[in-house]
Short mmCIF file of C-alpha atoms in Angstrom, two decimals:
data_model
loop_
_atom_site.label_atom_id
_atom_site.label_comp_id
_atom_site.label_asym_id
_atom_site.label_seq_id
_atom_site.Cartn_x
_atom_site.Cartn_y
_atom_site.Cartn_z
CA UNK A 1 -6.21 31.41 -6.94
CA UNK A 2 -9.69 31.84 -8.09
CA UNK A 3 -12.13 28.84 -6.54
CA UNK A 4 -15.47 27.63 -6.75
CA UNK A 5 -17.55 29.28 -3.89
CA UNK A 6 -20.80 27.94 -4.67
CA UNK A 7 -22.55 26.15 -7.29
CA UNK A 8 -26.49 26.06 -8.10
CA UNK A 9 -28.04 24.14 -10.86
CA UNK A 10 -31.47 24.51 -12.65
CA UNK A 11 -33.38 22.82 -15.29
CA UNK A 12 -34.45 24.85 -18.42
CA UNK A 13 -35.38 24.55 -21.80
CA UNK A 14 -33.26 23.39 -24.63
CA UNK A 15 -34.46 24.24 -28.63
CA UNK A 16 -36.90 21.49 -29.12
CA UNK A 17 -38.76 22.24 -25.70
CA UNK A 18 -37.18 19.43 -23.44
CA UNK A 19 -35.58 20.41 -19.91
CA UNK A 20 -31.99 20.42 -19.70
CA UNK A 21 -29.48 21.23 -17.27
CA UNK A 22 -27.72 24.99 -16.26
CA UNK A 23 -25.27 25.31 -14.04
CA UNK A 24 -23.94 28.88 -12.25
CA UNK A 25 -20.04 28.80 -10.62
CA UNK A 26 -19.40 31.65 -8.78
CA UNK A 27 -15.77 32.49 -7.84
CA UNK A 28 -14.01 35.84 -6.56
CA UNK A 29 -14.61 37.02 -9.74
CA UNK A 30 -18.47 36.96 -10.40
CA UNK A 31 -21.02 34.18 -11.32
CA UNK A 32 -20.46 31.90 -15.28
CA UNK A 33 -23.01 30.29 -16.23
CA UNK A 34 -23.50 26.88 -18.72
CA UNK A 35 -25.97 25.31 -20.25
CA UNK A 36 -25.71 21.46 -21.97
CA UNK A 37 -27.10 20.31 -24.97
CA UNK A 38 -29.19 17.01 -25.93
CA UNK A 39 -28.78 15.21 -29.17
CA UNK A 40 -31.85 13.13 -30.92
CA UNK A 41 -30.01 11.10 -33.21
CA UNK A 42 -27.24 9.77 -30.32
CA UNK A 43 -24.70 6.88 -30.18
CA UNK A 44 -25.02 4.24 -27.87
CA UNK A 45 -20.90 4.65 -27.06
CA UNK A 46 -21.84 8.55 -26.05
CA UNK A 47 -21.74 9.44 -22.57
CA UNK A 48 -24.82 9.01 -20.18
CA UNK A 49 -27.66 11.52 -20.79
CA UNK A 50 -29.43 11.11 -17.29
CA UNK A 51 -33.44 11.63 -17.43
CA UNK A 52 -35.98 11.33 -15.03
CA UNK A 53 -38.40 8.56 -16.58
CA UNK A 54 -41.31 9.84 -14.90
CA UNK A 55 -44.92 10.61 -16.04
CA UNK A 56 -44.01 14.17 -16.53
CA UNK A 57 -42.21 15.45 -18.82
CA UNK A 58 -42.88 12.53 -20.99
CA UNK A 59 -40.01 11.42 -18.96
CA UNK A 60 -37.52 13.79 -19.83
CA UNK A 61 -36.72 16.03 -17.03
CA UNK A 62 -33.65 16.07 -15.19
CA UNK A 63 -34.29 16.93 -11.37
CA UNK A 64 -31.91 13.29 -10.52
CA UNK A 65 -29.19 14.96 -12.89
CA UNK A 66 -29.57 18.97 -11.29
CA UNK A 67 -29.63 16.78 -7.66
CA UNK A 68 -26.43 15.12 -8.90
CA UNK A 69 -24.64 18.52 -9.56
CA UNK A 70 -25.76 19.92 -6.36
CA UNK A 71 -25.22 16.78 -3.91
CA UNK A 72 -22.42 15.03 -5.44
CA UNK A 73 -20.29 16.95 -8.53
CA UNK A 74 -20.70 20.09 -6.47
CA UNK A 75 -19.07 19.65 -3.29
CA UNK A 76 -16.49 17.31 -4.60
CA UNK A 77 -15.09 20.24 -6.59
CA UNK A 78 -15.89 22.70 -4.29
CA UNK A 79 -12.83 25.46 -3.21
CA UNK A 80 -11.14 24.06 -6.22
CA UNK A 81 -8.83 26.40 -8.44
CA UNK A 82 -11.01 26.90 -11.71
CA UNK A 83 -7.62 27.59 -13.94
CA UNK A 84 -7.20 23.98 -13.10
CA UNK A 85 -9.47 22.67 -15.70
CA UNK A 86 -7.70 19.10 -16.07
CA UNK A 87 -7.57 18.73 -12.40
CA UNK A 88 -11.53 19.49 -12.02
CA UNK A 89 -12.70 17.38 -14.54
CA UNK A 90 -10.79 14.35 -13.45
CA UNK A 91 -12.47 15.04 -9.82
CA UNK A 92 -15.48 15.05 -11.88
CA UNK A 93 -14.40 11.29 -13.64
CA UNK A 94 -13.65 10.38 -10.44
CA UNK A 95 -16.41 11.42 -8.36
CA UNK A 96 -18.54 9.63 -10.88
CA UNK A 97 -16.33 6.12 -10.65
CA UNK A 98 -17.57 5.70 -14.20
CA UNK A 99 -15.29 6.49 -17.67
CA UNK A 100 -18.54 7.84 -19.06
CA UNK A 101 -20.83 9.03 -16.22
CA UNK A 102 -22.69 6.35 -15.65
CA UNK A 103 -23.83 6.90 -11.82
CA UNK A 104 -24.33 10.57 -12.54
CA UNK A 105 -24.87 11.78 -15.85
CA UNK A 106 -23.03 13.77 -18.44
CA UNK A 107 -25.61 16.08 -18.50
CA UNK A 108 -24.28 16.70 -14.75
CA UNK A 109 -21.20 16.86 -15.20
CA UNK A 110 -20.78 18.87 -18.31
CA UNK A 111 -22.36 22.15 -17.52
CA UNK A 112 -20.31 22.58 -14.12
CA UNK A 113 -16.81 21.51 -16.67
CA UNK A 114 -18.07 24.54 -19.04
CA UNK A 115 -18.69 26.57 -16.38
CA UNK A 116 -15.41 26.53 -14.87
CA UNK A 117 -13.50 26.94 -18.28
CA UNK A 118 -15.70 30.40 -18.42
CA UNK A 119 -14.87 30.85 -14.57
CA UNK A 120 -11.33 30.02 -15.31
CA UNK A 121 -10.88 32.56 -18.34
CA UNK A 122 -12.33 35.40 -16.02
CA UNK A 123 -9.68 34.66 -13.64
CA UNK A 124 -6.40 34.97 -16.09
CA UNK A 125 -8.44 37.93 -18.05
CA UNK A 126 -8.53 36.25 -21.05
CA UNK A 127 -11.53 35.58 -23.56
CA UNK A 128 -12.59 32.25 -23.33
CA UNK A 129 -11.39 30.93 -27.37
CA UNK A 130 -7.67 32.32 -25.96
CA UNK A 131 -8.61 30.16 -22.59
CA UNK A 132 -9.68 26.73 -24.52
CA UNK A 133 -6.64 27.30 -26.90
CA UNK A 134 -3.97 27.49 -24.53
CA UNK A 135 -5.74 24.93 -22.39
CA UNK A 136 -4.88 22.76 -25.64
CA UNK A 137 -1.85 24.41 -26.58
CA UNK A 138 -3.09 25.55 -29.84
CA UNK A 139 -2.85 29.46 -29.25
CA UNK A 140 -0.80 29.47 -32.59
CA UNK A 141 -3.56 28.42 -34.52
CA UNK A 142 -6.80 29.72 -33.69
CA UNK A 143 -9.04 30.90 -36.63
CA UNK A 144 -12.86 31.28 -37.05
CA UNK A 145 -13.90 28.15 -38.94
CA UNK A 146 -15.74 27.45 -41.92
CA UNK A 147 -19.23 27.07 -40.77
CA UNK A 148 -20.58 23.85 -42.53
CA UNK A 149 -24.47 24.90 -42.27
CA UNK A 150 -27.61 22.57 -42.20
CA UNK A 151 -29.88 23.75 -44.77
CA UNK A 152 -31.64 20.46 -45.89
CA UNK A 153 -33.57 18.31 -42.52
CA UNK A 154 -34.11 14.63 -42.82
CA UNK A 155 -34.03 11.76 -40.97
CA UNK A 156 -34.34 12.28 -37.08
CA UNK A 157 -34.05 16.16 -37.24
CA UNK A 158 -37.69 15.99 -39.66
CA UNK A 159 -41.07 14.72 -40.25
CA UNK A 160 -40.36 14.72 -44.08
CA UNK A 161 -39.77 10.65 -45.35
CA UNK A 162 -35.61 11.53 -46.27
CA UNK A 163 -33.72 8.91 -44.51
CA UNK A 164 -30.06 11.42 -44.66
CA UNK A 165 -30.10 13.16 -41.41
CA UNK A 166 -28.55 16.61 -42.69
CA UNK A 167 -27.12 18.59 -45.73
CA UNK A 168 -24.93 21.16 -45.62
CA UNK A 169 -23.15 24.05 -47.43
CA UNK A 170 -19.74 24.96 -46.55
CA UNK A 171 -18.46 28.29 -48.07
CA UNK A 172 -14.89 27.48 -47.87
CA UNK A 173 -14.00 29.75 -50.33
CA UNK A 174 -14.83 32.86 -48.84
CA UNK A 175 -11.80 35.23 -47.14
CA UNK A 176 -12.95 35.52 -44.09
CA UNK A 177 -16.07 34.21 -41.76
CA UNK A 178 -18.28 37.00 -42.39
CA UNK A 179 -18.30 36.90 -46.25
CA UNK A 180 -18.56 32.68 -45.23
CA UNK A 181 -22.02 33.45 -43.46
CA UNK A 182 -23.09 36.37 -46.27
CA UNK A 183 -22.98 33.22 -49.07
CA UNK A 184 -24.60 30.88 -46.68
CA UNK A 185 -27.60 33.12 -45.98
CA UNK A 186 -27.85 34.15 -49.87
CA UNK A 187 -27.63 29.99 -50.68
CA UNK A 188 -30.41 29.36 -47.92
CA UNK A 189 -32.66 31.87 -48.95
CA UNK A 190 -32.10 31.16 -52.88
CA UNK A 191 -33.35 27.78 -51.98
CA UNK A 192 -36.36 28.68 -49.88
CA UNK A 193 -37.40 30.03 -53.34
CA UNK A 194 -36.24 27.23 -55.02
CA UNK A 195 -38.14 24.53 -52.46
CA UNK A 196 -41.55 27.06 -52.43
CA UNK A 197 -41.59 26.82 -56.31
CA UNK A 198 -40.89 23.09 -56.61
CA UNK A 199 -42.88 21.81 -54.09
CA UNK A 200 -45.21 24.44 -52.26
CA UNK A 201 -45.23 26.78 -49.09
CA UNK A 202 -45.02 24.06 -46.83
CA UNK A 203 -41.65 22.31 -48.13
CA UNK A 204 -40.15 26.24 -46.21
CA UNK A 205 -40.92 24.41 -42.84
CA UNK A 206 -38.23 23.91 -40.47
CA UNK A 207 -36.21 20.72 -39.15
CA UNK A 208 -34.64 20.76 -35.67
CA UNK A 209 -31.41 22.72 -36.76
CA UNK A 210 -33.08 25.08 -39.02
CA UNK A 211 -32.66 23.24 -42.21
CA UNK A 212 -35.58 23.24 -44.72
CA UNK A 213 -37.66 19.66 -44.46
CA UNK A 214 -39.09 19.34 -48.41
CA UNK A 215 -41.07 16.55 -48.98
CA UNK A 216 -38.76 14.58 -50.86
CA UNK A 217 -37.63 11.19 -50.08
CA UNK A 218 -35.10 10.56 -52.60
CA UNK A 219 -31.82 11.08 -50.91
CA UNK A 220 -29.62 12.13 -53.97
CA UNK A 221 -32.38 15.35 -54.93
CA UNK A 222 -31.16 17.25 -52.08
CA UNK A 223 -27.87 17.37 -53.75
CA UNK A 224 -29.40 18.56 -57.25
CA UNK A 225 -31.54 21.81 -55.10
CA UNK A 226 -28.85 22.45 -53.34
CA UNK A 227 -26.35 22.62 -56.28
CA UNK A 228 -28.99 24.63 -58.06
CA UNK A 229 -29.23 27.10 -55.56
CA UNK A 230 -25.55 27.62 -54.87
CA UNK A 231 -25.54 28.34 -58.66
CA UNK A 232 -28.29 30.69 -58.26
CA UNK A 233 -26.38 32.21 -55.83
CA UNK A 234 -22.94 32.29 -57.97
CA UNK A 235 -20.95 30.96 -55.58
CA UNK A 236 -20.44 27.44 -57.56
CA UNK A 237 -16.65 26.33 -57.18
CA UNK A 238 -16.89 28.36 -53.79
CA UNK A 239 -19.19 26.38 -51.80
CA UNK A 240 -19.06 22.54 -51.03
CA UNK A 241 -21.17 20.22 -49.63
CA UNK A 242 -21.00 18.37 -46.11
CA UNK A 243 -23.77 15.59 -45.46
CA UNK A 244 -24.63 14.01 -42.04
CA UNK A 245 -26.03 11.07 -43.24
CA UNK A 246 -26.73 9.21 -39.39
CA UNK A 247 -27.23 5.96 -40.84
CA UNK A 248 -27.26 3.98 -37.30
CA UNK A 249 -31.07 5.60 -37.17
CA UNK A 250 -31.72 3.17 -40.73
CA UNK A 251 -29.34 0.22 -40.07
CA UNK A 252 -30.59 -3.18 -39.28
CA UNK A 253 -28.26 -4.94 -36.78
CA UNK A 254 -29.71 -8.83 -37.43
CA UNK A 255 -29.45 -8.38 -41.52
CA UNK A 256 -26.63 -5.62 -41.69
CA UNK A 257 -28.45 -3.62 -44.22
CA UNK A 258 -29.56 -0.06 -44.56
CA UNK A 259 -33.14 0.88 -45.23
CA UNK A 260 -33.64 4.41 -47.03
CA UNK A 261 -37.03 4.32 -46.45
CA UNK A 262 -37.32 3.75 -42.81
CA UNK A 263 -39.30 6.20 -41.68
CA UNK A 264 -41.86 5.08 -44.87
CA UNK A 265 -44.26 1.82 -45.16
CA UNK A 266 -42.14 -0.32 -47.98
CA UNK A 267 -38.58 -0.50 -46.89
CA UNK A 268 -35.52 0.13 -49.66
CA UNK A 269 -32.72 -1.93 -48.14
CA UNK A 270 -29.25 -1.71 -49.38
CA UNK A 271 -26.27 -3.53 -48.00
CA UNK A 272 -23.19 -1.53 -46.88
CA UNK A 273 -21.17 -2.18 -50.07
CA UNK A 274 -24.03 -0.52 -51.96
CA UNK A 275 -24.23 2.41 -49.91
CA UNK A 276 -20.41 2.98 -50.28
CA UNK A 277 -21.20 2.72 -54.42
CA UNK A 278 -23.80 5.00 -53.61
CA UNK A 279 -21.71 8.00 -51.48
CA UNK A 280 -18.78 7.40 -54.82
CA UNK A 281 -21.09 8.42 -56.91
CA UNK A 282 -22.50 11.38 -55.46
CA UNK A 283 -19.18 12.42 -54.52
CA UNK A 284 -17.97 11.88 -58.40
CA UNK A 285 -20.76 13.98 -59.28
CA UNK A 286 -20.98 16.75 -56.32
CA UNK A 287 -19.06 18.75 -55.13
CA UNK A 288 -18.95 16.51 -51.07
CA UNK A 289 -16.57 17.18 -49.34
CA UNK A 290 -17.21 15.60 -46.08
CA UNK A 291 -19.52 12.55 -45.39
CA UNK A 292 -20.35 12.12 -41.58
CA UNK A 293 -21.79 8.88 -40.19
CA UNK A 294 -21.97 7.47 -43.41
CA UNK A 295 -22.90 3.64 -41.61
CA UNK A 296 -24.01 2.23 -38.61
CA UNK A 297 -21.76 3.29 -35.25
CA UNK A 298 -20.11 -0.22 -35.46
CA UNK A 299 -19.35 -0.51 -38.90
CA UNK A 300 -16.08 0.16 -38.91
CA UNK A 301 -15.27 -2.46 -41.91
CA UNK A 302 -17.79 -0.28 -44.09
CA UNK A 303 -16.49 3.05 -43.15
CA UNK A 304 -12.75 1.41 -44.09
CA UNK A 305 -13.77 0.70 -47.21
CA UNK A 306 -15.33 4.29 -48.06
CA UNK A 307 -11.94 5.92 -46.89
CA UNK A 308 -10.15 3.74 -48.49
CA UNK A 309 -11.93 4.52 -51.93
CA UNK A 310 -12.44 8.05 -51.31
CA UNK A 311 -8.35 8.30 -51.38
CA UNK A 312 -7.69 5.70 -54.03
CA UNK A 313 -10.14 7.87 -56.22
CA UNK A 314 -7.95 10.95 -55.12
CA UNK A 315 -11.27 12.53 -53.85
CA UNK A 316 -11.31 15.29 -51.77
CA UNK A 317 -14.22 14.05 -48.97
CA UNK A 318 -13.61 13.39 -45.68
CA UNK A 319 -15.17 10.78 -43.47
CA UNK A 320 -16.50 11.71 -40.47
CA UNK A 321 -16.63 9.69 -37.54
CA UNK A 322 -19.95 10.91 -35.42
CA UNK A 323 -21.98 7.85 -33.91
CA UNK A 324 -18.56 5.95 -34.24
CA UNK A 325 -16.43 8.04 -32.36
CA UNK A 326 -18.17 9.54 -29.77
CA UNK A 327 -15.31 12.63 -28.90
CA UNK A 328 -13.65 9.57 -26.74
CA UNK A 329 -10.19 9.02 -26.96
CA UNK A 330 -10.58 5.23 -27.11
CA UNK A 331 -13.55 5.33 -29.76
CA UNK A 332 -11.12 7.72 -31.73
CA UNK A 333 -7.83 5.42 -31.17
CA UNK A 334 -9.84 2.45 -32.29
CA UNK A 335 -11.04 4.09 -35.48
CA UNK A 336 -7.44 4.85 -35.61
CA UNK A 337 -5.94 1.98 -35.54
CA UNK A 338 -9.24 0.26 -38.24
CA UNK A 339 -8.27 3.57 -40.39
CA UNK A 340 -12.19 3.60 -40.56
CA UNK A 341 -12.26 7.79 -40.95
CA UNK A 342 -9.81 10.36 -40.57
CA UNK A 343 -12.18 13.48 -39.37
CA UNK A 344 -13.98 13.55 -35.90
CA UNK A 345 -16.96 15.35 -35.20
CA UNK A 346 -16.74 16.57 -31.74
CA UNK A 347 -19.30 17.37 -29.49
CA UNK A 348 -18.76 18.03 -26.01
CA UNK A 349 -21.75 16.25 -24.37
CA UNK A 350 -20.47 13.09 -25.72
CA UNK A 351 -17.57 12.91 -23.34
CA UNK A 352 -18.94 15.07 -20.90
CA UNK A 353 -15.92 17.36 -20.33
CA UNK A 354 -13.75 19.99 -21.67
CA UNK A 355 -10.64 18.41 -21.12
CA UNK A 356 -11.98 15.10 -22.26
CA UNK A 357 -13.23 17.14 -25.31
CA UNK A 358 -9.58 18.12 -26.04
CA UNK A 359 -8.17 15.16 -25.80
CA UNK A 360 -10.29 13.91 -28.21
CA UNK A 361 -9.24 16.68 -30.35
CA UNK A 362 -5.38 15.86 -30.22
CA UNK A 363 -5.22 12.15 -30.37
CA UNK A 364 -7.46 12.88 -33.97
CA UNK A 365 -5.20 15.47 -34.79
CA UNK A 366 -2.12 13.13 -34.11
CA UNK A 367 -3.35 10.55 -37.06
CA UNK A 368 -3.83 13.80 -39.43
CA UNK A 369 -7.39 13.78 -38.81
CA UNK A 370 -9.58 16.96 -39.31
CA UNK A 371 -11.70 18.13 -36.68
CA UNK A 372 -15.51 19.11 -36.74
CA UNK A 373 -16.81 20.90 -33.89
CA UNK A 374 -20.46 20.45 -33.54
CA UNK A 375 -23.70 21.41 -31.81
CA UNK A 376 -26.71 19.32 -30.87
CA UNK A 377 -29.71 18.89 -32.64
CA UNK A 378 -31.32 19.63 -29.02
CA UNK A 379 -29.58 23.44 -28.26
CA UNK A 380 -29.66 25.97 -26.22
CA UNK A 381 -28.24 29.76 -26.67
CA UNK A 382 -25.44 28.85 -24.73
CA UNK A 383 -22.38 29.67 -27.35
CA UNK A 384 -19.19 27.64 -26.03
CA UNK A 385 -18.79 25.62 -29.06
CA UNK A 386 -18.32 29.04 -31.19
CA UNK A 387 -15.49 29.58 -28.23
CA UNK A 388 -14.22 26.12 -28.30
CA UNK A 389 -13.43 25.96 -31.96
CA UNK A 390 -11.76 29.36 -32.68
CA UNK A 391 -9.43 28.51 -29.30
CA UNK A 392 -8.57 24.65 -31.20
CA UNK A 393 -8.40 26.42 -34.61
CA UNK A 394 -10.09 22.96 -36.02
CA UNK A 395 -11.07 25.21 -38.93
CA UNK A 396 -15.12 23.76 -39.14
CA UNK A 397 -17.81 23.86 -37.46
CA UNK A 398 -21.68 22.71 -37.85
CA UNK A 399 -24.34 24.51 -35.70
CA UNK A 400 -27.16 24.42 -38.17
CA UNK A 401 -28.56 26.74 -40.44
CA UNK A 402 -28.45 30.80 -40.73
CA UNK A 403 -32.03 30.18 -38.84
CA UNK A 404 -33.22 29.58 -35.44
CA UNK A 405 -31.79 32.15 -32.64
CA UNK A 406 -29.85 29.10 -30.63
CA UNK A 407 -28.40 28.37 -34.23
CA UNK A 408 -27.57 31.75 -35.13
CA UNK A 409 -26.57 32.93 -31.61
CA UNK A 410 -22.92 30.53 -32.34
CA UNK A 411 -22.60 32.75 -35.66
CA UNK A 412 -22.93 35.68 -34.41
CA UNK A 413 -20.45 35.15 -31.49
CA UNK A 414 -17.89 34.03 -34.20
CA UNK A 415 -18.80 37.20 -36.11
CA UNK A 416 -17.90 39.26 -32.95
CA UNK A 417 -14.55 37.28 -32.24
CA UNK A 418 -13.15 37.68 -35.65
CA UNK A 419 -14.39 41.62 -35.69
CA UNK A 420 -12.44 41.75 -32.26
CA UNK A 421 -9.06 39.69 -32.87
CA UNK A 422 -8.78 39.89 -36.60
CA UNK A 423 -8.06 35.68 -36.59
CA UNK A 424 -7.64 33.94 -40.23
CA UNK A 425 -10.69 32.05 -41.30
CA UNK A 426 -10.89 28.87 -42.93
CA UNK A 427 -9.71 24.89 -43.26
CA UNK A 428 -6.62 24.28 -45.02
CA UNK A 429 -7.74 21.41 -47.11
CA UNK A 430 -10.88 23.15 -48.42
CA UNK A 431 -9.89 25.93 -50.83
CA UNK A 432 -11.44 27.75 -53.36
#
């Protein structure tokens, strides 16, 4: 056996400048280290992001959350066997006495779970994407995914007045994942010159994933640059479009209706049904396919209705289940059972475990549901996720643009495990 010998926590910086928590494991067989993201744009369902909520910081440090790690989490898992991951991250549930880390904190829990799936790979010799896949029993299908990049910013991820959180390409027609990030860097870079002509040098600023933030508040002229630039590019029939629309950040609980200009002084309100009119008709005209968080986190009835068109229309989208979902089994069963979506975006912090990660991944999986593996708008260079979805062979991933090094550092690790193993790339559904 290989146990846990000592752990030691820290806090450090994540991509937007806000502490976060790091956790080292050291075993027999050296010291693996982990490092947890923080989202902006977060659903109230997600698991417990535990912050300090004193004057510095502007509240956001997380000494209670590193004490938690070290005090509690730490020795309850202590001498444990680290190729044990289910059995570790149960002590972990259970230590907390919480489904969703109430007491302690996801952000506590989570690095020390990544940590030992690192730990544990070390101690069979295997990479850690051959770890996570047999850990979910999908060694037979691993591939690097198609990366579905951010390369418009709005809503919480900008200071432009676009209400849509993100827009992405996804070069699902390329053979393999290195010609896939080639034609995302020539599409990003076509529109830089596209955005600088249109609207000026300062439209080339940066959102928090590494997506361009034009001043544009319109939310279907994204679509138009875009498409321009992917024709620019000559990739058109090759490259598709993913949106991240977040719309929980512009929903109005007491009135039900959506505001598209919430971040500007007169408000555009639009009721669900009109929003799912809206999201038709781009997806008529565009080539979308995949709409995430299209309505509020608890509007299953208007997310129903979008599937529901989307496949009477014979459309190729997928609806993403973000906010709704959470990466939780239940939130995921209940969507099931509404048939509200039938992709789930999954991001570790949300459920504050690897194992509870997987099982998130294979109750989706059971309905026919894609799978979206996906980063934080808060980051750090830690590159698990690139790991994580070449060992579940979900076939997509989002971790921003072809910009910003703790965007770019997941790329490049997917570069290096498809130049090492050879995997196939892409999502069955999406072909050229």
């Amino acid at each position: 056996m290989s146990t846990i010998q000592s752990i030691k926590a820290r806090q450090i910086y994540d991509s937007r400048g806000n502490p976060t928590t790091e956790v080292d494991i050291t075993t027999k067989d050296g010291m693996f280290r982990a490092a947890c993201p923080s989202g902006a744009s977060t659903g109230e369902h997600e698991a417990l992001e535990l912050r300090d909520g004193t004057s510095q910081w502007h509240g956001k440090s997380v000494f209670k959350a590193i004490k938690n790690i070290e005090e509690v989490f730490g020795p309850a898992v202590m001498g444990m066997d680290v190729t044990d991951q289910k059995a570790i991250d149960a002590k972990l549930l259970e230590t907390d006495g919480t489904p969703h880390f109430s007491n302690y904190g996801a952000n506590a829990a989570l690095p020390i779970s990544m940590a030992v799936a690192r730990a544990g790979a070390a101690a069979l010799g295997k990479p850690l994407y051959a770890h996570l896949g047999a850990l979910s029993g999908r060694t037979d299908v691993m591939r690097t995914p198609v990366p579905c990049m951010n390369i418009i910013n709005g809503g919480k991820h900008a200071g432009n007045a676009l209400a849509p959180q993100e827009y992405m390409i996804a070069p699902f027609g390329a053979k393999d994942f290195a010609e896939a990030m080639r034609m995302g860097s020539e599409v990003y870079h076509h529109l830089k010159s596209i955005l600088k002509k249109a609207y000026g040098i300062g439209s080339t600023s940066v959102g928090d994933e590494g997506g361009f933030a034009p001043p544009i508040n319109n939310p279907r002229a994204p679509l138009e640059v875009i498409m321009e630039a992917v024709k620019v590019a000559g990739y058109e029939g090759k490259v598709g479009i993913c949106m991240d629309t977040a719309a929980s950040e512009f929903y109005n609980k007491e009135t039900k209706m959506y505001n598209l200009n919430f971040k500007g002084e007169e408000a555009n309100w639009i009721s669900g049904a009109e929003m799912a009119d809206m999201y038709m008709e781009w997806c008529r005209e565009f080539p979308i396919i995949s709409i995430e968080d299209p309505f509020d986190e608890n509007d299953f009835e208007s997310f129903a209705v979008l599937l529901a068109k989307v496949k009477a229309a014979g459309l190729p989208t997928q609806i993403v289940g973000d906010d709704l979902t959470v990466s939780q089994a239940e939130r995921v069963q209940d969507a099931i059972n509404k048939k509200a979506c039938n992709s789930l975006l999954l991001k570790v912090n949300q459920v504050g475990t690897v194992t509870g990660a997987i099982e998130a991944t294979l109750l989706a999986m059971s309905d026919d549901w894609s799978v979206m593996v996906s980063h934080r708008s808060g980051e750090t260079e830690d590159v698990f996720i690139a790991d994580l979805v070449c060992g579940l062979g979900t076939g997509q991933i989002k971790t921003g643009a072809p910009c910003r090094s703790e965007r770019t550092a997941k790329l490049n690790q997917m570069l290096r495990i498809e130049e090492e193993t050879g995997m196939p790339f892409g999502f069955d559904s999406w072909t050229a």
